[in-house]
PDB file of C-alpha atoms in Angstrom:
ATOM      1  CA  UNK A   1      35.205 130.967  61.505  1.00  0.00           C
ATOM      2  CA  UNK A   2      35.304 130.746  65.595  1.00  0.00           C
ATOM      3  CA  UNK A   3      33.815 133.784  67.181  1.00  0.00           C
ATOM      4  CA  UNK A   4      35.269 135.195  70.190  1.00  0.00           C
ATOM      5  CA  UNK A   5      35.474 132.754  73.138  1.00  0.00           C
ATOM      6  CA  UNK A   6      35.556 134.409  76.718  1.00  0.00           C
ATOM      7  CA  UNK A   7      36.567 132.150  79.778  1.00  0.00           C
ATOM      8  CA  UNK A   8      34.765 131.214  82.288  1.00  0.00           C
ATOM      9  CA  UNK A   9      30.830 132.027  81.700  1.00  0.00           C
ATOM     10  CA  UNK A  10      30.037 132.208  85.220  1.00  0.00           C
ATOM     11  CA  UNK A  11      32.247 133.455  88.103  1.00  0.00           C
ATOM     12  CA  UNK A  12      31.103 133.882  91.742  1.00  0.00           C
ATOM     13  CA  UNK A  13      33.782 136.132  94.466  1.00  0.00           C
ATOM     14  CA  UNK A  14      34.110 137.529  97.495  1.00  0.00           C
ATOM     15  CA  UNK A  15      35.091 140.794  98.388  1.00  0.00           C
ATOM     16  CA  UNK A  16      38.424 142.045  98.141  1.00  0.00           C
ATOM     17  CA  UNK A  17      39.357 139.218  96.283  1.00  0.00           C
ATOM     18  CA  UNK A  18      40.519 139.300  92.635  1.00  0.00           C
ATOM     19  CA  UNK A  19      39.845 138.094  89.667  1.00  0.00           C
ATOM     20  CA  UNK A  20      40.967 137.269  85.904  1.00  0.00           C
ATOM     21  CA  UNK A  21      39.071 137.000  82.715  1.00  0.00           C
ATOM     22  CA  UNK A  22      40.032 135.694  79.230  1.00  0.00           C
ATOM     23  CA  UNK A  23      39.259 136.519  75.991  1.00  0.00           C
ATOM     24  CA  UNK A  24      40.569 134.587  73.067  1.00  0.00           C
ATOM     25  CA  UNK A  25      39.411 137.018  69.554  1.00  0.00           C
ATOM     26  CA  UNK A  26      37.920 135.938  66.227  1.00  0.00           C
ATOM     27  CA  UNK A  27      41.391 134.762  64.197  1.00  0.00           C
ATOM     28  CA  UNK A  28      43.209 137.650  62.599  1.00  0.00           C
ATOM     29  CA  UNK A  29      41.224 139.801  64.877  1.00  0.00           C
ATOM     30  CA  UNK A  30      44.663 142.135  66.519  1.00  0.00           C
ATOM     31  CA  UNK A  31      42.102 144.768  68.294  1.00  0.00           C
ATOM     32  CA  UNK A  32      40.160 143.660  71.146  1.00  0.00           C
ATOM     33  CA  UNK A  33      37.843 146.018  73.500  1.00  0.00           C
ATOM     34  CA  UNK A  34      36.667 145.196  77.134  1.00  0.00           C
ATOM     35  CA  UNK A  35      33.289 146.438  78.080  1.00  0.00           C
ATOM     36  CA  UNK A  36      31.243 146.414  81.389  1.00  0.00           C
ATOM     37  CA  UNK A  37      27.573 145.567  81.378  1.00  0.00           C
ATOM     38  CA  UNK A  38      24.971 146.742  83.991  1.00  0.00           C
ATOM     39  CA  UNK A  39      21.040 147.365  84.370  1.00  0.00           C
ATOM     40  CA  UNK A  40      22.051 150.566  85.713  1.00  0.00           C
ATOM     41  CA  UNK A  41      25.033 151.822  83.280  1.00  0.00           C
ATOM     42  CA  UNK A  42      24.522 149.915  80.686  1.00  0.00           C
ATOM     43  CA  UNK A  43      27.751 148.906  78.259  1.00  0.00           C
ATOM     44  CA  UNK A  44      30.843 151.473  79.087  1.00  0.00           C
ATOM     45  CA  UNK A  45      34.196 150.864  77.426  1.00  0.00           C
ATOM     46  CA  UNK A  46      36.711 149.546  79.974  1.00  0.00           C
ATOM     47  CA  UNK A  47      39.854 149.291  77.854  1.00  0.00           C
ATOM     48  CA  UNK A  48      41.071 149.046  74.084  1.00  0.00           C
ATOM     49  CA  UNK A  49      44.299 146.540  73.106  1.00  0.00           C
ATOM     50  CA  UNK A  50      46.223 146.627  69.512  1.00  0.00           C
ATOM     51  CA  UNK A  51      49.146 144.262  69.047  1.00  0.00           C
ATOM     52  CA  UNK A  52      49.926 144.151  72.416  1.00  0.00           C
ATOM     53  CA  UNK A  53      49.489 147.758  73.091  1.00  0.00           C
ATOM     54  CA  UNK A  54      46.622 149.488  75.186  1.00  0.00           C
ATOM     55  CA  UNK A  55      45.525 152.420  72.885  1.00  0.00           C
ATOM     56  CA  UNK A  56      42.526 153.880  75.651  1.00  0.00           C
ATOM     57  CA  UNK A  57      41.021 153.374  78.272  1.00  0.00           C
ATOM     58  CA  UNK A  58      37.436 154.267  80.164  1.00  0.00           C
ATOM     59  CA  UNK A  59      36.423 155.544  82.886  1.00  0.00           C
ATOM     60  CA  UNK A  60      37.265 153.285  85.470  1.00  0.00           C
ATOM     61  CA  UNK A  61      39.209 152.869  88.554  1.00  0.00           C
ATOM     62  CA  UNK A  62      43.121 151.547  88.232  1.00  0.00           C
ATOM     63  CA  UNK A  63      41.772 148.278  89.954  1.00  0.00           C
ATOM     64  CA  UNK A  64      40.915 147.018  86.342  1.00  0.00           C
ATOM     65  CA  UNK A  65      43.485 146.467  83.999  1.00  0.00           C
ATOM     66  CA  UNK A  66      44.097 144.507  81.193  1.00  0.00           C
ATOM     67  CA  UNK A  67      46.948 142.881  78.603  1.00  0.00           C
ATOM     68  CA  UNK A  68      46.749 141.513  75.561  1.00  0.00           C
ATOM     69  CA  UNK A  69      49.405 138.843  74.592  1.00  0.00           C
ATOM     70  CA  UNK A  70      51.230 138.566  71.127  1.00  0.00           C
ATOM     71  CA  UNK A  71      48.876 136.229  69.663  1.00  0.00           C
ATOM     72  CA  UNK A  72      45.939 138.958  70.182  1.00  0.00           C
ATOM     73  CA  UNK A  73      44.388 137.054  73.303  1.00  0.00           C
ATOM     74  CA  UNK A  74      43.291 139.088  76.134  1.00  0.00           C
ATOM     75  CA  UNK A  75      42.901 138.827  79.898  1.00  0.00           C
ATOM     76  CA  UNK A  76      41.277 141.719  82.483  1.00  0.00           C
ATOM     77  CA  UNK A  77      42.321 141.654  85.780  1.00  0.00           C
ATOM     78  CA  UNK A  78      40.267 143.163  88.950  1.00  0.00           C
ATOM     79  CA  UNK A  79      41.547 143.487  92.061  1.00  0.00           C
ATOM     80  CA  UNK A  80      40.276 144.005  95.446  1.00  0.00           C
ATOM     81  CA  UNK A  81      36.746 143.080  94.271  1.00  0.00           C
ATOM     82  CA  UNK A  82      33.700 145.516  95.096  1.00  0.00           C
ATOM     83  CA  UNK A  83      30.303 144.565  95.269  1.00  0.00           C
ATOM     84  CA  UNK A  84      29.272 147.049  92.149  1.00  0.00           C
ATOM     85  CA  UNK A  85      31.583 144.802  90.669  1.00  0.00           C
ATOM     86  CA  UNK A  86      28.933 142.368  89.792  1.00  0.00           C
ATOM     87  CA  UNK A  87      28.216 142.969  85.679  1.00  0.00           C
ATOM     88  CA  UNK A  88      28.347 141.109  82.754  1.00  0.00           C
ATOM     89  CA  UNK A  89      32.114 141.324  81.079  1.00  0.00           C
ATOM     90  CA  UNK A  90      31.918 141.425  77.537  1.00  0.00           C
ATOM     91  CA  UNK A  91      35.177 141.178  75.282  1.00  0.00           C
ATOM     92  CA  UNK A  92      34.400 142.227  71.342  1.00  0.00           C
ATOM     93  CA  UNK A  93      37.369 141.688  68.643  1.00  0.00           C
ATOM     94  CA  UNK A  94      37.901 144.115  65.461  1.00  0.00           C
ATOM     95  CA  UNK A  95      40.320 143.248  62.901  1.00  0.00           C
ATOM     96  CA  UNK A  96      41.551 146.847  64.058  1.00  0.00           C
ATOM     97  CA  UNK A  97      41.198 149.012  60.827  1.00  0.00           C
ATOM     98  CA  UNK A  98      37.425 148.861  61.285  1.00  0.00           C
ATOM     99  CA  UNK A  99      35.113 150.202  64.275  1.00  0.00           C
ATOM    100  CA  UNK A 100      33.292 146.684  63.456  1.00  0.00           C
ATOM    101  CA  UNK A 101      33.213 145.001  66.729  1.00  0.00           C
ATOM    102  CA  UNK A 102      32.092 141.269  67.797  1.00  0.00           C
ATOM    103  CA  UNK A 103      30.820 140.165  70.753  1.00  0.00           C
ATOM    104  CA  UNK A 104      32.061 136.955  72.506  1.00  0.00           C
ATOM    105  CA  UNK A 105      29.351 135.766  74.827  1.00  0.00           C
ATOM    106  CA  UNK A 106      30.511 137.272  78.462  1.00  0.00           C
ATOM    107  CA  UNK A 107      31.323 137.081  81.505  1.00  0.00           C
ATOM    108  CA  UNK A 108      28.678 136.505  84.310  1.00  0.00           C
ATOM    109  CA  UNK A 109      30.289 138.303  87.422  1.00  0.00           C
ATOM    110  CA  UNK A 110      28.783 138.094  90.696  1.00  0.00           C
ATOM    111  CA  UNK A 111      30.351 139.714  94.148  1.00  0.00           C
ATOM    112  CA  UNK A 112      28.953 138.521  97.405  1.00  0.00           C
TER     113      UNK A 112
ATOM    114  CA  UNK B   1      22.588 164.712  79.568  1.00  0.00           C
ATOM    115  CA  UNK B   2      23.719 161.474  78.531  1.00  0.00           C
ATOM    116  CA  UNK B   3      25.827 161.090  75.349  1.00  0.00           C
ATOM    117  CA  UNK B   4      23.341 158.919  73.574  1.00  0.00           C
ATOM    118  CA  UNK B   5      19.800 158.435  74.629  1.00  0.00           C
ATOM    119  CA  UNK B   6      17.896 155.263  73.791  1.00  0.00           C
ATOM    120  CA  UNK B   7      13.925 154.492  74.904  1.00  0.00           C
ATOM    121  CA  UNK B   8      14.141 151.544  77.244  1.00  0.00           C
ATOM    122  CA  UNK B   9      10.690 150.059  76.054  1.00  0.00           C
ATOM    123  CA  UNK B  10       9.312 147.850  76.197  1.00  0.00           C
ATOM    124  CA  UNK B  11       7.977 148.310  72.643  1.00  0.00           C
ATOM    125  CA  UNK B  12       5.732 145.613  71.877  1.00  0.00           C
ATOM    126  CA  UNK B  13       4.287 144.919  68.595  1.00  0.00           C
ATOM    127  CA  UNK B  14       2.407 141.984  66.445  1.00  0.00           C
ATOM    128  CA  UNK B  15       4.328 140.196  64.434  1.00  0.00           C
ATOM    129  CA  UNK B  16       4.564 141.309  60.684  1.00  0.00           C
ATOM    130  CA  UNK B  17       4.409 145.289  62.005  1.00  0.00           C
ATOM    131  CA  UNK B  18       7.353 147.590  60.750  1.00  0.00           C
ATOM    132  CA  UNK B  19       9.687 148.404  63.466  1.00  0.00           C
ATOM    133  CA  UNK B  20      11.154 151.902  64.032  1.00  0.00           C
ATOM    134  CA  UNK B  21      13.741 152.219  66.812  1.00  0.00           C
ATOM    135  CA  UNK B  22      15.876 155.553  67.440  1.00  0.00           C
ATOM    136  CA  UNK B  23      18.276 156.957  68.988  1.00  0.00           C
ATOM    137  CA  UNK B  24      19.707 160.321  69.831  1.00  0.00           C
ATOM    138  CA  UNK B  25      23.342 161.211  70.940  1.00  0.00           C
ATOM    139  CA  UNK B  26      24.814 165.110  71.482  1.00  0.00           C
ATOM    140  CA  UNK B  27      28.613 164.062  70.505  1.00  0.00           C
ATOM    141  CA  UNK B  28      28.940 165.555  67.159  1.00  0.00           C
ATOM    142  CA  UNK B  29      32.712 163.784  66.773  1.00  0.00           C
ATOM    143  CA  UNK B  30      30.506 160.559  66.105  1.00  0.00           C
ATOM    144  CA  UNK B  31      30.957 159.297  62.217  1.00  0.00           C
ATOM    145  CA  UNK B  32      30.539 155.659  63.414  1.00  0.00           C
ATOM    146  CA  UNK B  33      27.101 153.854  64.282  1.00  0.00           C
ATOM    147  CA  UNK B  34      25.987 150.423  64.757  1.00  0.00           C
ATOM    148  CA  UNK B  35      23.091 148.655  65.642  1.00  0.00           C
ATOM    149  CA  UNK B  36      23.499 145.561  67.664  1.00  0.00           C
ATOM    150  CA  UNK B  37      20.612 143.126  68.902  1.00  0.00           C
ATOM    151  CA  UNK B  38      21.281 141.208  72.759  1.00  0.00           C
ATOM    152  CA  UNK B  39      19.414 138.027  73.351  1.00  0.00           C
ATOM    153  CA  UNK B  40      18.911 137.235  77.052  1.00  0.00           C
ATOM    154  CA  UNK B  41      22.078 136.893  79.006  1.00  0.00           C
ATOM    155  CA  UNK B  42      23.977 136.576  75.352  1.00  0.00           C
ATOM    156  CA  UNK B  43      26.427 139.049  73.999  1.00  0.00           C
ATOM    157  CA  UNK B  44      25.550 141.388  71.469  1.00  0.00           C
ATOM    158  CA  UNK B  45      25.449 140.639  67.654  1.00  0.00           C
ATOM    159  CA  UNK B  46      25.995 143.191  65.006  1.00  0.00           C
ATOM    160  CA  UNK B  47      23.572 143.989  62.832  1.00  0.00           C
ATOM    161  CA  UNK B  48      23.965 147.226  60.897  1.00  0.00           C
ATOM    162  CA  UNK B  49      27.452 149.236  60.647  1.00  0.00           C
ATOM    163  CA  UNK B  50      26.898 153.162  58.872  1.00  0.00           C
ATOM    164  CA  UNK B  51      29.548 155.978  58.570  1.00  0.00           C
ATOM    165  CA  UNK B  52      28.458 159.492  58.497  1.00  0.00           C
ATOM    166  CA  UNK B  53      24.994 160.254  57.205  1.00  0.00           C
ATOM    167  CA  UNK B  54      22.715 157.833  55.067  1.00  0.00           C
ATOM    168  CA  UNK B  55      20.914 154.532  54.466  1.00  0.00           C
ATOM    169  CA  UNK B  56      21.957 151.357  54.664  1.00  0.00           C
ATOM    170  CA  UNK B  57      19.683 148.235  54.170  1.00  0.00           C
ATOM    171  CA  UNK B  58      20.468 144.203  54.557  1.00  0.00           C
ATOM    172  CA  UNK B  59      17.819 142.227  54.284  1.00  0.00           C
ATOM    173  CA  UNK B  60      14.793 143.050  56.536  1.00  0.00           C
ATOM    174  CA  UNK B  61      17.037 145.789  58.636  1.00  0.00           C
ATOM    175  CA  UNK B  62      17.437 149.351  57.652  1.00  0.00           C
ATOM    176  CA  UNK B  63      19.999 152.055  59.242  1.00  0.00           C
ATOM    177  CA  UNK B  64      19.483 155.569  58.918  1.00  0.00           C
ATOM    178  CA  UNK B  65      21.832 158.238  60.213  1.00  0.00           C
ATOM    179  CA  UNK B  66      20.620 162.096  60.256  1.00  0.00           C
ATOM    180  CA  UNK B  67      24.092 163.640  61.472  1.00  0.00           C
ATOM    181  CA  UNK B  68      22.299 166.961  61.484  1.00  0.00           C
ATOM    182  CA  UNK B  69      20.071 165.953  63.621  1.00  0.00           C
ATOM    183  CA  UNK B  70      21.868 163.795  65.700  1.00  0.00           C
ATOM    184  CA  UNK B  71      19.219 160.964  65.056  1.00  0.00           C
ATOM    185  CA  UNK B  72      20.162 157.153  64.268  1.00  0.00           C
ATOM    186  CA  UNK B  73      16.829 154.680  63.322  1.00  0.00           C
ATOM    187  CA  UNK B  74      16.671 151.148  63.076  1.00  0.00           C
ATOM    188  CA  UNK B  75      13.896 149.628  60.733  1.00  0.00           C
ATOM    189  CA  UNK B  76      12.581 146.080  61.025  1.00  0.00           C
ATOM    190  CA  UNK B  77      10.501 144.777  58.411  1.00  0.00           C
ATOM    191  CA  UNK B  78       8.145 142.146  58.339  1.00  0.00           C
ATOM    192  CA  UNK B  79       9.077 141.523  62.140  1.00  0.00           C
ATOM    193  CA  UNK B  80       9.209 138.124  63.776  1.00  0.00           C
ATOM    194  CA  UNK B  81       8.534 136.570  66.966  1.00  0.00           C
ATOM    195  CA  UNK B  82      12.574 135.659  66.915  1.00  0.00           C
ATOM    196  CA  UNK B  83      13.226 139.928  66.509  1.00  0.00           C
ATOM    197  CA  UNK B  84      12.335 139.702  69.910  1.00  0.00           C
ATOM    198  CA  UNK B  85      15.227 141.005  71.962  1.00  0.00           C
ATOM    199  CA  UNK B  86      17.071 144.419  73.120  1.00  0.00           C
ATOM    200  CA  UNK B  87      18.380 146.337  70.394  1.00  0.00           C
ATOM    201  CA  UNK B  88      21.456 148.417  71.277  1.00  0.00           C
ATOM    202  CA  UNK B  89      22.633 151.584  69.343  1.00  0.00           C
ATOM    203  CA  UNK B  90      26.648 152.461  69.434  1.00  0.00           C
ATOM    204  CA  UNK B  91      28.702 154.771  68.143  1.00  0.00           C
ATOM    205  CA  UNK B  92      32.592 155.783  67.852  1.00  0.00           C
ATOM    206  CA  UNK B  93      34.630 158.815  66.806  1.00  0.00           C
ATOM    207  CA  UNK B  94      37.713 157.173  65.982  1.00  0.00           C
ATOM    208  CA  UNK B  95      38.334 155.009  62.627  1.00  0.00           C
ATOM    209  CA  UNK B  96      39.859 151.651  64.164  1.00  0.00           C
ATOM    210  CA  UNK B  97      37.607 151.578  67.695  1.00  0.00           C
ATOM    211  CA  UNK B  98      40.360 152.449  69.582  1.00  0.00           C
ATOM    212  CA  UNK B  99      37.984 155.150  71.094  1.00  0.00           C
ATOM    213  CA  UNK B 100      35.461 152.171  72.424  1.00  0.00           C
ATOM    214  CA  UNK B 101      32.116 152.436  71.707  1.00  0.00           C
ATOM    215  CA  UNK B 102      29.186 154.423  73.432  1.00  0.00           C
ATOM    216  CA  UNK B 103      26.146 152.947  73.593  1.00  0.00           C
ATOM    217  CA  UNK B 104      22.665 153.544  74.225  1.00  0.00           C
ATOM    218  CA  UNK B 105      21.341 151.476  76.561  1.00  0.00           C
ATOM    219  CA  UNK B 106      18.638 149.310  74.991  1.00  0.00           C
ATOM    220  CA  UNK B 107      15.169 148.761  73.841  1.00  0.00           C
ATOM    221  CA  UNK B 108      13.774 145.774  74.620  1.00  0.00           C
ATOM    222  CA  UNK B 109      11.838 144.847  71.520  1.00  0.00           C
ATOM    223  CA  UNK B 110       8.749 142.307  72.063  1.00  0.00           C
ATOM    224  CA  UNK B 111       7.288 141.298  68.633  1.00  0.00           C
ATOM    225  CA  UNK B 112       3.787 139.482  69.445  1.00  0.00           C
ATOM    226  CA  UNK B 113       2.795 136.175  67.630  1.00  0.00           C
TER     227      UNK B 113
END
């Protein structure tokens, strides 16, 4: 079985630009999770998605948002890009009735 | 006072020692726990999944949970030079994830050939 795939690896911006990543879950996977890795923070939960729905959301600005689309993919948008920006994205899929979650491979994020 | 608290390391080891890693967290809504272990600019793999208090042992890995005392462990056997990596703790109130997981944030485990 495919685990999750997360599009593109590597992504260099500006600032104030914005940007959109992609997530595509392990199949039959519905739930998928956001998270945003730092040295400093660590991994904090950006944003939750089941069937289509968001069900929570972190502690973070409303510059990063999210959707999920009806065959359980996911993109995160962020806008106007700040230079704390820079992180590791990480998208993990659950089948949803579990708090099982699995790690696609990330995001590499970098802000200049 | 952080939610969960996690000793960045490094722990370093030889290779064959038993490995004890731990966590501590002050949520008591937390009936979920994990263990994952991060490779070097990879994503996180699960290793151990526990609800509530207990054991649980695959293999060479071994989860306790001590609800009471808000305490988690991790316990490598026989460790090997590939063990090497950050070990993350997580944990979740909610049944389903839709809470998101906290985590700690990491030892970085270096098991010496």
């Amino acid at each position: 079985k495919a685990g999750v795939t997360q599009t593109p690896r590597y992504l260099i911006k500006t600032r104030g630009q914005q940007v959109t990543l992609s997530c595509s879950p392990i199949s039959g996977h519905r739930s998928v999770s956001w998270y945003q890795q730092t040295p400093g923070q660590g991994l904090q939960f950006l944003f939750e998605y089941f069937s289509e729905t968001q069900r929570n959301k972190g502690n973070f600005p409303g510059r990063f948002s999210g959707r999920q689309f009806s065959n359980s993919r996911s993109e995160m948008n962020v806008s106007t890009l700040e230079l704390g920006d820079s992180a590791l994205y990480l998208c993990a899929s659950s089948p949803g009735q579990a708090n099982e979650q699995f790690f696609g491979p990330g995001t590499r994020l970098t802000v200049l | 006072q952080k939610e969960v608290e996690q000793d960045p390391g490094p722990l370093s080891v030889p290779e064959g020692a038993i490995v004890s890693l731990n966590c501590t967290y002050s949520n008591s809504a937390f009936q979920y726990f994990m263990w994952y272990r991060q490779y070097s600019r990879k994503g996180p793999e699960l290793l151990m999944y526990t609800y509530s208090s207990g054991n649980k042992e695959d293999g060479r890995f071994t989860a306790q949970v001590d609800k009471s005392s808000k305490y988690i462990s991790l316990f490598i056997r026989d460790s090997q030079p590939s063990d090497s990596a950050t070990y993350l703790c997580a944990m979740s109130a909610w049944r389903g994830g839709a809470d998101g997981l906290t985590f700690g944030k990491g030892t970085h485990l270096i098991i010496q050939p």
